[in-house]
PDB file of C-alpha atoms in Angstrom:
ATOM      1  CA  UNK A   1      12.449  18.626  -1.801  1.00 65.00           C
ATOM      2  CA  UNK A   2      14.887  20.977  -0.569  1.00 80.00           C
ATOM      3  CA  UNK A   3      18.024  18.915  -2.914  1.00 86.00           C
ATOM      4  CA  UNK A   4      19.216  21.504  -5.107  1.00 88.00           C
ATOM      5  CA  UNK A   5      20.886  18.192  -7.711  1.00 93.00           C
ATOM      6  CA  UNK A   6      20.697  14.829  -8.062  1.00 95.00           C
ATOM      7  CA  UNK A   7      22.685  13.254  -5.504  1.00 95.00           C
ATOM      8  CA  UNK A   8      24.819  10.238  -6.804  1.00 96.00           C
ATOM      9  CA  UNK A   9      24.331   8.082  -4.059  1.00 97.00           C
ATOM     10  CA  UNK A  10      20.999   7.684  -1.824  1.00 97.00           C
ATOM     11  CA  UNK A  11      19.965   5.466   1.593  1.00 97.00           C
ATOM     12  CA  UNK A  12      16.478   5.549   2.017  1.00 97.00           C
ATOM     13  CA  UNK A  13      15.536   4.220   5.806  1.00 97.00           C
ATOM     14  CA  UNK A  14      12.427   2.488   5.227  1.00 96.00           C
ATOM     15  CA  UNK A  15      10.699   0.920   2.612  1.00 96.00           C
ATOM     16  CA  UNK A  16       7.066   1.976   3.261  1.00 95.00           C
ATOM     17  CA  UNK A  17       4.844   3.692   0.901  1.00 95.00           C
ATOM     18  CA  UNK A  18       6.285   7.157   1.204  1.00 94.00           C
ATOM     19  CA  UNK A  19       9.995   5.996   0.786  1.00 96.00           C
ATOM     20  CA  UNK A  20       9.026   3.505  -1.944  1.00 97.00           C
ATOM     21  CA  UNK A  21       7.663   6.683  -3.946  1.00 96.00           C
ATOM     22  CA  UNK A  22      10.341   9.092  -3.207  1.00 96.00           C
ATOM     23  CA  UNK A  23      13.012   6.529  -4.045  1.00 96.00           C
ATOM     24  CA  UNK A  24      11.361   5.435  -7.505  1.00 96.00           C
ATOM     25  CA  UNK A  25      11.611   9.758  -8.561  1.00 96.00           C
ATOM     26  CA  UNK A  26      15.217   9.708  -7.317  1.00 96.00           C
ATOM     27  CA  UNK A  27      16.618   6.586  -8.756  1.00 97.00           C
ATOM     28  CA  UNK A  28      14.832   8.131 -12.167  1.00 95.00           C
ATOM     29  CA  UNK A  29      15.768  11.131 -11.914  1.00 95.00           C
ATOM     30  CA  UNK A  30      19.332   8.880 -11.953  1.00 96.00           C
ATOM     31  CA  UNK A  31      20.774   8.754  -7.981  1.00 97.00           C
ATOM     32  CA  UNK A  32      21.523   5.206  -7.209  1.00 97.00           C
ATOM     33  CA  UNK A  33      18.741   4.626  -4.401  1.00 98.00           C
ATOM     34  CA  UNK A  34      19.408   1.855  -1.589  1.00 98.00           C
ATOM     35  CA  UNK A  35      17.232   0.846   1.316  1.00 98.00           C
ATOM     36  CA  UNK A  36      17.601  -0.480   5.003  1.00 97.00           C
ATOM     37  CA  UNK A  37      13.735  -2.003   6.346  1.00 97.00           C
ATOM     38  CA  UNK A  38      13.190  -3.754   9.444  1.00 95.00           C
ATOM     39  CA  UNK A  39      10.521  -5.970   7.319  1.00 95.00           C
ATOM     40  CA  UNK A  40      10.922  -8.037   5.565  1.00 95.00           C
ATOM     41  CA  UNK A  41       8.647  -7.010   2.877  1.00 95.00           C
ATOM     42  CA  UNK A  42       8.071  -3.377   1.428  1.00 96.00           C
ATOM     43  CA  UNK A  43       5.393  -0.926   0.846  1.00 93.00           C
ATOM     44  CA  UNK A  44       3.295  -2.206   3.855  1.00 90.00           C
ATOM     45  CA  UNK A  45       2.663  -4.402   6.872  1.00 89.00           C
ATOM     46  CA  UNK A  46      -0.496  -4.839   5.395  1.00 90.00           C
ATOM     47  CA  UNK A  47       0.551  -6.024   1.594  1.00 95.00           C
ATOM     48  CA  UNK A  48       0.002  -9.921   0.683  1.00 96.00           C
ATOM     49  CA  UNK A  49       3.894 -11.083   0.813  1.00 96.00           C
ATOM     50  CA  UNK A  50       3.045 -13.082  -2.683  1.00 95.00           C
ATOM     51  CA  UNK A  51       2.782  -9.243  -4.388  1.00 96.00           C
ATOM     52  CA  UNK A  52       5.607  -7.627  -2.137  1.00 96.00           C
ATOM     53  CA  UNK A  53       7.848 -10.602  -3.609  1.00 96.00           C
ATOM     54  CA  UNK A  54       6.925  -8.972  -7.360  1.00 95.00           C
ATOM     55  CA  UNK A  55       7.044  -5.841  -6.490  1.00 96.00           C
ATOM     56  CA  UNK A  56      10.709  -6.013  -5.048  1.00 97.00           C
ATOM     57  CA  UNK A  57      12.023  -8.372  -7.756  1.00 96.00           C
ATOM     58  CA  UNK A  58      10.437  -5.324  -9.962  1.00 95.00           C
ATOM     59  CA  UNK A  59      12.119  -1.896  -8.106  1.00 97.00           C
ATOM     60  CA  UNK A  60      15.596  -3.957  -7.784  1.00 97.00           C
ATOM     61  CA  UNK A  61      15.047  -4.960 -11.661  1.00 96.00           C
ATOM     62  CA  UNK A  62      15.183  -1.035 -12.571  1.00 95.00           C
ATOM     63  CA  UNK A  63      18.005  -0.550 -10.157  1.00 96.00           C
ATOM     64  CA  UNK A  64      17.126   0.317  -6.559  1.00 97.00           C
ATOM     65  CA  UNK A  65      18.796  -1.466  -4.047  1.00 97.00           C
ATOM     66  CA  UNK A  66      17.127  -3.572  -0.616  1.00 98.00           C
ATOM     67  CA  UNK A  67      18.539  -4.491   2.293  1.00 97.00           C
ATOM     68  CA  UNK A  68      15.798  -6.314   4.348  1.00 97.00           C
ATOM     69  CA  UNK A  69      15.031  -7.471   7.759  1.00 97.00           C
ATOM     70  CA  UNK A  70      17.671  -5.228   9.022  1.00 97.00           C
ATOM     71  CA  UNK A  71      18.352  -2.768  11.890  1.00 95.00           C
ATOM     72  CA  UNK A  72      19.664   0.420  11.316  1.00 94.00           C
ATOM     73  CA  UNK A  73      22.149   0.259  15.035  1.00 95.00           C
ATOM     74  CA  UNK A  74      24.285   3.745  14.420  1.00 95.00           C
ATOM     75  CA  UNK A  75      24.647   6.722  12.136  1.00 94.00           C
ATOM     76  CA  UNK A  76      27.925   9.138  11.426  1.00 94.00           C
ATOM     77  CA  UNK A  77      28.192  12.361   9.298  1.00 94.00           C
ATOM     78  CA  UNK A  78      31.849  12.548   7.651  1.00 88.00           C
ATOM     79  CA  UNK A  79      33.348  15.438   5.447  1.00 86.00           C
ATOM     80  CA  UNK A  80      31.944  13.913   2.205  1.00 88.00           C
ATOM     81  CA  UNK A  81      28.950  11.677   3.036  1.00 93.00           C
ATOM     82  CA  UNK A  82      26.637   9.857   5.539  1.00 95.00           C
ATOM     83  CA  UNK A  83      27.657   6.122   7.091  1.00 96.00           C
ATOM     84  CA  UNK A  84      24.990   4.143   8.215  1.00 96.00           C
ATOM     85  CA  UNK A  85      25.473   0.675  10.616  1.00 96.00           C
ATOM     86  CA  UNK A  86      22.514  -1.464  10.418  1.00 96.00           C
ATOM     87  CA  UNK A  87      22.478  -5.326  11.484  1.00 96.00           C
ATOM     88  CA  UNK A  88      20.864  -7.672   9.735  1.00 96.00           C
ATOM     89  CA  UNK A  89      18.238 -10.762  10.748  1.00 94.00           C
ATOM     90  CA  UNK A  90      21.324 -13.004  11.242  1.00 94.00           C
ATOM     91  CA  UNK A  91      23.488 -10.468  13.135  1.00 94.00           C
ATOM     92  CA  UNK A  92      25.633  -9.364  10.376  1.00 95.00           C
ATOM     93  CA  UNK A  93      27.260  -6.219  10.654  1.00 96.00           C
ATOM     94  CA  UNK A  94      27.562  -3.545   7.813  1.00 96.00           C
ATOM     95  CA  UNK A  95      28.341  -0.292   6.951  1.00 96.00           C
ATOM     96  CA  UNK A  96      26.259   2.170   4.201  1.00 96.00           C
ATOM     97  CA  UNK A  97      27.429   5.315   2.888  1.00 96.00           C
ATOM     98  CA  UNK A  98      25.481   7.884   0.543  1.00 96.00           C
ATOM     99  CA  UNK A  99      25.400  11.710  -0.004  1.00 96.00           C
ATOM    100  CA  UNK A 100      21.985  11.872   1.044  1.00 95.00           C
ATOM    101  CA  UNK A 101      19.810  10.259   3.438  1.00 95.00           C
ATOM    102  CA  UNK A 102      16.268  10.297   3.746  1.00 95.00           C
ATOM    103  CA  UNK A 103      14.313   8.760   6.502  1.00 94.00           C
ATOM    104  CA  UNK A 104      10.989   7.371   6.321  1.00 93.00           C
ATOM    105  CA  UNK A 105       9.857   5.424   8.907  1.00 90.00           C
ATOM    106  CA  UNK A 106       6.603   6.353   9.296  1.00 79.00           C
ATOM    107  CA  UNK A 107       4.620   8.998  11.304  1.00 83.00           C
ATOM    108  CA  UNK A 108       2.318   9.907  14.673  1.00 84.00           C
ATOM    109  CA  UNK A 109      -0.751  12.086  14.860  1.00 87.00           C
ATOM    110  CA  UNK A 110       0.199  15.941  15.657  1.00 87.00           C
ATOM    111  CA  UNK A 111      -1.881  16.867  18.650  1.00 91.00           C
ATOM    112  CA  UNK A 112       0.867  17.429  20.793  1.00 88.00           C
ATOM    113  CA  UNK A 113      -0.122  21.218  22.460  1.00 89.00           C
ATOM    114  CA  UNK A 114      -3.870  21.283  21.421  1.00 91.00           C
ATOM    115  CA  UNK A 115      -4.770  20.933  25.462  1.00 92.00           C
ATOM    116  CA  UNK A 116      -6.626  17.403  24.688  1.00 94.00           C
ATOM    117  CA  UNK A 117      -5.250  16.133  27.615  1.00 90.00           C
ATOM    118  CA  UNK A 118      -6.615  19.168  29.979  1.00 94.00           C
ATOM    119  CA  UNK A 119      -9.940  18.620  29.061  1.00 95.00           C
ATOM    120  CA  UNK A 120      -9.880  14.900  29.130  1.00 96.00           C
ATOM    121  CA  UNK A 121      -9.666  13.770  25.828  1.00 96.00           C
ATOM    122  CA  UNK A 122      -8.147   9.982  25.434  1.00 96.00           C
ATOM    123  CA  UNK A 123      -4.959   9.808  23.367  1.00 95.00           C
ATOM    124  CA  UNK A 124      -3.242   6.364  22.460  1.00 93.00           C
ATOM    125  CA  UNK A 125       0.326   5.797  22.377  1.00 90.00           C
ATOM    126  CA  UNK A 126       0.935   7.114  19.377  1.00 89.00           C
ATOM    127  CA  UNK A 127      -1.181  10.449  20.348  1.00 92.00           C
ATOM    128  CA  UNK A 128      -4.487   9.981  18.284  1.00 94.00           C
ATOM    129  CA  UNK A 129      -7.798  10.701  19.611  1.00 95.00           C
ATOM    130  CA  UNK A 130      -9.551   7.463  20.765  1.00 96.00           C
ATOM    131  CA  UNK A 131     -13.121   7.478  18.870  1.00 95.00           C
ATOM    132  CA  UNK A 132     -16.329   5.703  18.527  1.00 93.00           C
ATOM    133  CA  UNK A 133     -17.539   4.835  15.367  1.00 89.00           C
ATOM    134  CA  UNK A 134     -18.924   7.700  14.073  1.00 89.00           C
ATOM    135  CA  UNK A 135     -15.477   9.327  15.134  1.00 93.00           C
ATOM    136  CA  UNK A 136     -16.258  11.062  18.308  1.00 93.00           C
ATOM    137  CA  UNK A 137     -14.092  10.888  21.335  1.00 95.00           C
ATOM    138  CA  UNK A 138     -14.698   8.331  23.816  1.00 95.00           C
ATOM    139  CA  UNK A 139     -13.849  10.529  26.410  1.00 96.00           C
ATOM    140  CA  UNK A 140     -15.034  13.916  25.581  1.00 96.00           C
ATOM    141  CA  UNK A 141     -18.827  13.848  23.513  1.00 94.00           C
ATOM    142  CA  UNK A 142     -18.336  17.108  21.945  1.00 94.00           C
ATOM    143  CA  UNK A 143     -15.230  16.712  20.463  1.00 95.00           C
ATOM    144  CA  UNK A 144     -15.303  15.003  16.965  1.00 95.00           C
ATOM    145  CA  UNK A 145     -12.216  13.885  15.418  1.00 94.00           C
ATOM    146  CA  UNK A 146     -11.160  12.637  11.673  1.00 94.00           C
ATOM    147  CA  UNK A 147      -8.159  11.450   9.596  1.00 92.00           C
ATOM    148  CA  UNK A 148      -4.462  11.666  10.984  1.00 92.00           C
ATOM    149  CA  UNK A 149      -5.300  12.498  14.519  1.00 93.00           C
ATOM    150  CA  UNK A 150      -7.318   9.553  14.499  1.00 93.00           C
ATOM    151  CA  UNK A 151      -6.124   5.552  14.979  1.00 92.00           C
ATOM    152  CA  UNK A 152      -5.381   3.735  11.727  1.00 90.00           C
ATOM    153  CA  UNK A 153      -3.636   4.589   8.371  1.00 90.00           C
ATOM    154  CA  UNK A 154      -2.696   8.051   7.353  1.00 90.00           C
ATOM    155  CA  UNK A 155      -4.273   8.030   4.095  1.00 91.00           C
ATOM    156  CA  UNK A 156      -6.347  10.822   2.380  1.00 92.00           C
ATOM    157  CA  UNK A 157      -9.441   8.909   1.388  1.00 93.00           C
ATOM    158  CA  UNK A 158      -9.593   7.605   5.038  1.00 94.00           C
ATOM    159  CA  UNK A 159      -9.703  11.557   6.332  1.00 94.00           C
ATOM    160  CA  UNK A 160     -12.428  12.194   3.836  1.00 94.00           C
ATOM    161  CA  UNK A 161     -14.572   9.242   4.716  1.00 93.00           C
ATOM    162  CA  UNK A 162     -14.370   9.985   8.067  1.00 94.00           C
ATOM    163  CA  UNK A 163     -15.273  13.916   7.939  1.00 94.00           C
ATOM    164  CA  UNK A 164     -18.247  12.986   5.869  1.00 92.00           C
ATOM    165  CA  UNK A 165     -19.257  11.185   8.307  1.00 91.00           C
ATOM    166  CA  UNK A 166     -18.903  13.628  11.162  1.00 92.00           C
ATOM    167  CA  UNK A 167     -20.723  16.111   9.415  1.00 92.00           C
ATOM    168  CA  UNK A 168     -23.440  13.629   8.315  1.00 90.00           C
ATOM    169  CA  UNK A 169     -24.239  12.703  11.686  1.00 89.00           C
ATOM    170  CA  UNK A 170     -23.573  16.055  13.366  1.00 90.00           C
ATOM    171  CA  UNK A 171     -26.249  17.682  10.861  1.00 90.00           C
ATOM    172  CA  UNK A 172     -27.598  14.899   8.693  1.00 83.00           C
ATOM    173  CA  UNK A 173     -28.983  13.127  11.730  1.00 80.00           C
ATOM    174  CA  UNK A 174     -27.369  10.158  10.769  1.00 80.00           C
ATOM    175  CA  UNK A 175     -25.470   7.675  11.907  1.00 80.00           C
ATOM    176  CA  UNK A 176     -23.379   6.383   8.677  1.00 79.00           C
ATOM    177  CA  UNK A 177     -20.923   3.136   8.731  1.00 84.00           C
ATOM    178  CA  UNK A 178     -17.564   3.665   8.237  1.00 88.00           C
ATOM    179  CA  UNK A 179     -16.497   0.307   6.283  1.00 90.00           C
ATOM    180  CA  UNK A 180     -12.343   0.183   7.139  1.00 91.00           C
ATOM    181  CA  UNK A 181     -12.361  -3.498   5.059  1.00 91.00           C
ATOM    182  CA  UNK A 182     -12.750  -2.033   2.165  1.00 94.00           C
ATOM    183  CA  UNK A 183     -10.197   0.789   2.298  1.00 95.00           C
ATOM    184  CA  UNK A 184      -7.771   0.940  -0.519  1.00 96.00           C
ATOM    185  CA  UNK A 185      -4.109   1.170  -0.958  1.00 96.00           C
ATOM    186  CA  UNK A 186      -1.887   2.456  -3.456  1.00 96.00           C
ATOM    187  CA  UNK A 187       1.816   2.856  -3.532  1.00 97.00           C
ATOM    188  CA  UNK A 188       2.502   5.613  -6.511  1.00 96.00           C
ATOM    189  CA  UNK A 189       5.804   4.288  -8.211  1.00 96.00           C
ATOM    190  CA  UNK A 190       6.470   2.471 -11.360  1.00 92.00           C
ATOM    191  CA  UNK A 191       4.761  -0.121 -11.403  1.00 92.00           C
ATOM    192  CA  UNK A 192       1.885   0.646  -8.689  1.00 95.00           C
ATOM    193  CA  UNK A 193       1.164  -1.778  -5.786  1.00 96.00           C
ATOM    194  CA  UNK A 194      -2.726  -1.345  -5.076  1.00 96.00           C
ATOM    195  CA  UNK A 195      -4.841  -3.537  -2.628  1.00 96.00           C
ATOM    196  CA  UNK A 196      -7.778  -4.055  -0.652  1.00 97.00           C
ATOM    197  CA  UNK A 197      -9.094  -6.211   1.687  1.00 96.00           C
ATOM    198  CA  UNK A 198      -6.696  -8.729   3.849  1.00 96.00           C
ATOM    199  CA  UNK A 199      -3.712 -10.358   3.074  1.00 96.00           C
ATOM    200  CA  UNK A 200      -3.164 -14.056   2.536  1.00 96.00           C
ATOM    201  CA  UNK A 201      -0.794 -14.610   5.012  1.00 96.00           C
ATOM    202  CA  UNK A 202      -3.175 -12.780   7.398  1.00 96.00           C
ATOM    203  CA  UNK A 203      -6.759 -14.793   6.048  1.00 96.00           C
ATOM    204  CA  UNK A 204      -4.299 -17.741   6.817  1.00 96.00           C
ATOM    205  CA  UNK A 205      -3.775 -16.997  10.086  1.00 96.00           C
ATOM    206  CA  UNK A 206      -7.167 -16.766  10.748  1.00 96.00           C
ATOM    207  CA  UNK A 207      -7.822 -20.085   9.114  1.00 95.00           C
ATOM    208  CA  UNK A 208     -10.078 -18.675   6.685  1.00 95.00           C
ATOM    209  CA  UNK A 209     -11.403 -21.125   4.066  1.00 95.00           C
ATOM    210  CA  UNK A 210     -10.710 -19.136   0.102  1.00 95.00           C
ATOM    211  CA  UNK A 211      -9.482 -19.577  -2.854  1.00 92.00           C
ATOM    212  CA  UNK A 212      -6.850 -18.105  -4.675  1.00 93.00           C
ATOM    213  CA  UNK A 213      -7.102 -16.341  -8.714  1.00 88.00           C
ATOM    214  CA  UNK A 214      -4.317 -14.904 -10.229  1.00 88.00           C
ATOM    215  CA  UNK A 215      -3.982 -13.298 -13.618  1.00 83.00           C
ATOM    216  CA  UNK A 216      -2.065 -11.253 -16.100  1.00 79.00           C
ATOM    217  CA  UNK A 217      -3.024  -7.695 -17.625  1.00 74.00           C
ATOM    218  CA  UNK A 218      -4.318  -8.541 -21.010  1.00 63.00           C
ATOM    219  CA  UNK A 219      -4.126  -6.299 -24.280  1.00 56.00           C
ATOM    220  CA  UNK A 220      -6.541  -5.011 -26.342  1.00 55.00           C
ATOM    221  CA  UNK A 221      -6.319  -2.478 -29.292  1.00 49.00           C
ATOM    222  CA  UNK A 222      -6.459   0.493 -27.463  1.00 53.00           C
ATOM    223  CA  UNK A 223      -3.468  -0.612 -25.161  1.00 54.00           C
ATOM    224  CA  UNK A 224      -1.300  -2.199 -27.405  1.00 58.00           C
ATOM    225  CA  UNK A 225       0.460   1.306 -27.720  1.00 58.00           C
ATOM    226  CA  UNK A 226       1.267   1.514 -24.396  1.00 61.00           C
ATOM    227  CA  UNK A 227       3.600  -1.989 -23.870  1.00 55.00           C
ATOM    228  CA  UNK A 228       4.165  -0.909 -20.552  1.00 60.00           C
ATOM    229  CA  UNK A 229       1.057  -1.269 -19.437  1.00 63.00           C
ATOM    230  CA  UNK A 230       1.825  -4.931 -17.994  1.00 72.00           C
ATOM    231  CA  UNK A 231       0.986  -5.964 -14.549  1.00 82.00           C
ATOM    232  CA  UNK A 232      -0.432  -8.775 -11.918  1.00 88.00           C
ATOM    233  CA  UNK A 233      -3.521  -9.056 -10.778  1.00 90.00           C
ATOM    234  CA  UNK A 234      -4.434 -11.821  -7.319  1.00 92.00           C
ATOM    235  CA  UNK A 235      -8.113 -12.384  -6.225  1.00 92.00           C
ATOM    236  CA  UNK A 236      -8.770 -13.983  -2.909  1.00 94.00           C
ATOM    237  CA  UNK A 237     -12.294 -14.744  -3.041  1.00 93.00           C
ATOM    238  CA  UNK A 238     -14.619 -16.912   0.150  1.00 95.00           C
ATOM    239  CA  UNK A 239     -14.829 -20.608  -0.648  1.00 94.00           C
ATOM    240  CA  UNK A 240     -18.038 -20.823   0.492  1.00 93.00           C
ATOM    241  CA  UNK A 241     -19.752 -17.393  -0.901  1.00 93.00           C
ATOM    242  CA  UNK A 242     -17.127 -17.226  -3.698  1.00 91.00           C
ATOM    243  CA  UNK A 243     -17.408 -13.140  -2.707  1.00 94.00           C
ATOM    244  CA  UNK A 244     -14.701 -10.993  -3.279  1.00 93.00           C
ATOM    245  CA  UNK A 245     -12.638 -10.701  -0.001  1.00 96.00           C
ATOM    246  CA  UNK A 246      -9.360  -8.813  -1.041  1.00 96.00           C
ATOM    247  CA  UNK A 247      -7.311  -7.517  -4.385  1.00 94.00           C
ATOM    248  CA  UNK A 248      -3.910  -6.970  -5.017  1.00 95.00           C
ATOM    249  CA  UNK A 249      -2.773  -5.412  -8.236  1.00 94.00           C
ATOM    250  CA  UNK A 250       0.833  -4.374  -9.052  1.00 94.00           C
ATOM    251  CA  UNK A 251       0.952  -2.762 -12.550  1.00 89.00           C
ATOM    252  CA  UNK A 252       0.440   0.544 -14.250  1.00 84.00           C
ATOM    253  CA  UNK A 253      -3.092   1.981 -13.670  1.00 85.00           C
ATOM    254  CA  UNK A 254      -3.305  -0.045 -10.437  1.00 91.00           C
ATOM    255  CA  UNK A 255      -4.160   2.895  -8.580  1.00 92.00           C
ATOM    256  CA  UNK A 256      -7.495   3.416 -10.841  1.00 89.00           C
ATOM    257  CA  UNK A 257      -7.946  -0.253 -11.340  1.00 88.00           C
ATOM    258  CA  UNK A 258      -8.254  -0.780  -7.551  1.00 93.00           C
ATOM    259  CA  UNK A 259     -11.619   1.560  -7.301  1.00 92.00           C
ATOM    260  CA  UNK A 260     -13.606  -1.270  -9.039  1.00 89.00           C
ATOM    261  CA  UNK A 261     -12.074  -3.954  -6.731  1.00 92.00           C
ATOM    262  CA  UNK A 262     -12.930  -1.443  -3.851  1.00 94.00           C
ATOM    263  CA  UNK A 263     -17.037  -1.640  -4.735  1.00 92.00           C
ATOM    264  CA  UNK A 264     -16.231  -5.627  -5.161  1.00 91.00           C
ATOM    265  CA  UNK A 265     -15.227  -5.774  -1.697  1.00 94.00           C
ATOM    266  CA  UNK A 266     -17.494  -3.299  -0.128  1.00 94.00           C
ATOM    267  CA  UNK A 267     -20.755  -5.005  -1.876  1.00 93.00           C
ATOM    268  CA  UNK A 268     -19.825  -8.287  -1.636  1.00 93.00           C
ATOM    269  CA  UNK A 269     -19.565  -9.487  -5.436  1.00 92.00           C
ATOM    270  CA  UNK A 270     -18.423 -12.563  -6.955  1.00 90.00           C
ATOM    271  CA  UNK A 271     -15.783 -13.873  -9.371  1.00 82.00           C
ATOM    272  CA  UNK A 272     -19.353 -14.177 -11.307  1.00 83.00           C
ATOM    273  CA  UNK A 273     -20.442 -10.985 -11.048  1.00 84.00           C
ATOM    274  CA  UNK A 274     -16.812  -9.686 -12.481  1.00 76.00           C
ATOM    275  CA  UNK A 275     -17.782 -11.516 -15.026  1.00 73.00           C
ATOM    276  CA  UNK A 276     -21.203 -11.086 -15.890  1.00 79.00           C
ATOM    277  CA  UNK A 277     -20.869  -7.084 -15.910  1.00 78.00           C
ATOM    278  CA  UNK A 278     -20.154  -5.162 -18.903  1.00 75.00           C
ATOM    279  CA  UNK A 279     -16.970  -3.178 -19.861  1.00 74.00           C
ATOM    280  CA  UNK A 280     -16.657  -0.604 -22.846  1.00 74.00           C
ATOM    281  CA  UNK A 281     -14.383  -1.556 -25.597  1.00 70.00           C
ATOM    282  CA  UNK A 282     -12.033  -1.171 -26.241  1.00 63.00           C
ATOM    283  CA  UNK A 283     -10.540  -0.428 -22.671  1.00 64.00           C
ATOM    284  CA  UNK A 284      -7.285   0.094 -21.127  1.00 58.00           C
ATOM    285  CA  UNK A 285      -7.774  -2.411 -18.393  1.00 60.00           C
ATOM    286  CA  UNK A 286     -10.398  -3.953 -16.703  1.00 64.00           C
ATOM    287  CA  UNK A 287     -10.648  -7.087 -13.872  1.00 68.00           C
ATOM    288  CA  UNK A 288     -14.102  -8.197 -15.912  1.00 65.00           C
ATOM    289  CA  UNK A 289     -11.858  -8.791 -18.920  1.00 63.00           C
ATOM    290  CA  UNK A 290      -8.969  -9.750 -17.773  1.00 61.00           C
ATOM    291  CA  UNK A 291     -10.848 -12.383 -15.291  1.00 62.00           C
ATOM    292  CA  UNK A 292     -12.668 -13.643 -18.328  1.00 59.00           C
ATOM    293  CA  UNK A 293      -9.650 -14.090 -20.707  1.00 56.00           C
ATOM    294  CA  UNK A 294      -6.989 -15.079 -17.857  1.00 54.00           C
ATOM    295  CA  UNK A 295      -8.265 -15.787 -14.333  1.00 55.00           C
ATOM    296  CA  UNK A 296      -6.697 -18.966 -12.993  1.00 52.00           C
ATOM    297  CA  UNK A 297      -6.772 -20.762  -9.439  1.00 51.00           C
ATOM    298  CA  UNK A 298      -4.010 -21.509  -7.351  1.00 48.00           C
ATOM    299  CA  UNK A 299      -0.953 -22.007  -8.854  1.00 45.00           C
ATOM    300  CA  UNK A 300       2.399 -19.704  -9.095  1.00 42.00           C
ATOM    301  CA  UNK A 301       2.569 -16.582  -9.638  1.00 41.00           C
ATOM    302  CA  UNK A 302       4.892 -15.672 -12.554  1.00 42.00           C
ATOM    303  CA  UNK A 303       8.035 -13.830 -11.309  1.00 39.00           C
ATOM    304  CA  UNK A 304       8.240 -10.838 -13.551  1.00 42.00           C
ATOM    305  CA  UNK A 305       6.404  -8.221 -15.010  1.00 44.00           C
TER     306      UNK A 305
END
């Protein structure tokens, strides 16, 4: 934030959430963005690799650049720019230079010199307070902890959940359950990427028994002046219980459409009860309609937006 003009050239190390969104202003704002990931996927370990494969065909179609499953190995400032070395996943050595470079690789809890350790509190590896669940320390009773400091993603609606619940059990007398599974995600570019629930590749690995629906946005009167308004929607769903298990949307509005897939996950509804439950109309987007007009089972995704 501290760029006083457009640089021409930009490296971005690592294509998480952050980077994704900071790359997508600069390449708009018209700096020719390129990125070196260890992954090989972006936005998230946890993102289904079917939507990552969209939603990389989709940045590189607007021209960012990805260089995946790589190793950044060395770094060099010269008069005029930055060099970067990175290997990639066959041991290929090469050499990027830009005007700016911006890492993003992730980050740790901050609770380096709050005297934790003095009175016995329990850090992990990464230095966040080890809690039960109604977030207080395993260690230490009295000390309560929520959001960054804590284990798990650094996301704002996971800070607030947790608070609430300190403060409902501390003076509600309550002991409320904090429901992870059905914590959202949302990478902010253009198109979003918004999920919840597991990944394929993960239920796979689990040998988890579901089926697979995947669908289009569809268009209705009161989006048809918006064209871009186009997107992907994929539904795991139990094969058994047919309930919702995860979402993955990668569109515009996915970061609002995700908040009905959220409830989906968290109360255990159906494809049916997608269905069965009213929308307004007209509406900009909805996974009752579009499930209705589009929803298919497994088959392949189509590879652009």
């Amino acid at each position: 934030m501290e760029l006083r003009e457009v640089p021409h050239r930009m490296t971005i190390v690592g294509a998480g959430a952050i980077g994704l969104e900071l790359g997508s202003v600069w390449s708009r704002l018209g700096s020719q963005v390129e990125f070196v990931e260890m992954l090989p996927i972006i936005g998230s370990e946890a993102i289904d690799e079917e939507l990552a494969a969209l939603y990389v065909e989709e940045l590189r179609a607007q021209g960012m650049r990805f260089n995946l499953s790589c190793k950044l190995t060395a770094a060099h400032v010269t008069e005029h720019n930055i060099c970067l070395q990175y290997e990639t996943a066959t041991g290929e050595q090469h050499e990027l230079c830009a005007d700016v470079v911006l890492v993003s690789v992730g980050r740790k809890s901050a609770t380096a010199g709050l005297g934790l350790k003095e009175i016995g509190v329990k850090l992990d590896r990464r230095g966040a307070i080890l809690v039960n669940d109604v977030c207080q320390s395993v260690s230490v009773p009295t000390v309560f902890a929520a959001g960054d400091c804590t284990p798990g993603p650094m996301v704002a609606h996971k800070s607030t959940m947790e608070a609430n619940a300190v403060v409902d059990h501390l003076f509600g007398g309550t002991r409320p359950q904090l429901h992870y599974g059905s914590l959202p995600f949302v990478v902010y570019t253009q198109p979003e990427a918004a999920w919840v629930g597991p990944s394929e590749q993960r239920l796979r690995s689990e040998s988890r028994h579901f089926v697979v629906y995947r669908f289009r946005y569809n268009s209705n009167m009161r989006d048809t002046l918006c064209p871009t308004l186009d997107g992907f929607v994929k539904v795991i769903v139990d094969a058994d219980s047919q309930k919702v298990l995860s979402v993955f949307i990668l569109g515009a509005t996915s970061g609002d459409l995700i908040a009905e897939a959220v409830l989906a996950v968290r109360l255990g509804a159906t494809m049916d009860d997608y269905g069965n439950c009213p929308h307004v109309h007209p509406f900009y987007k909805s996974l009752n309609e579009m499930y209705r007009v589009g929803a298919t089972e497994p088959g392949p995704a189509q590879p652009r937006l």
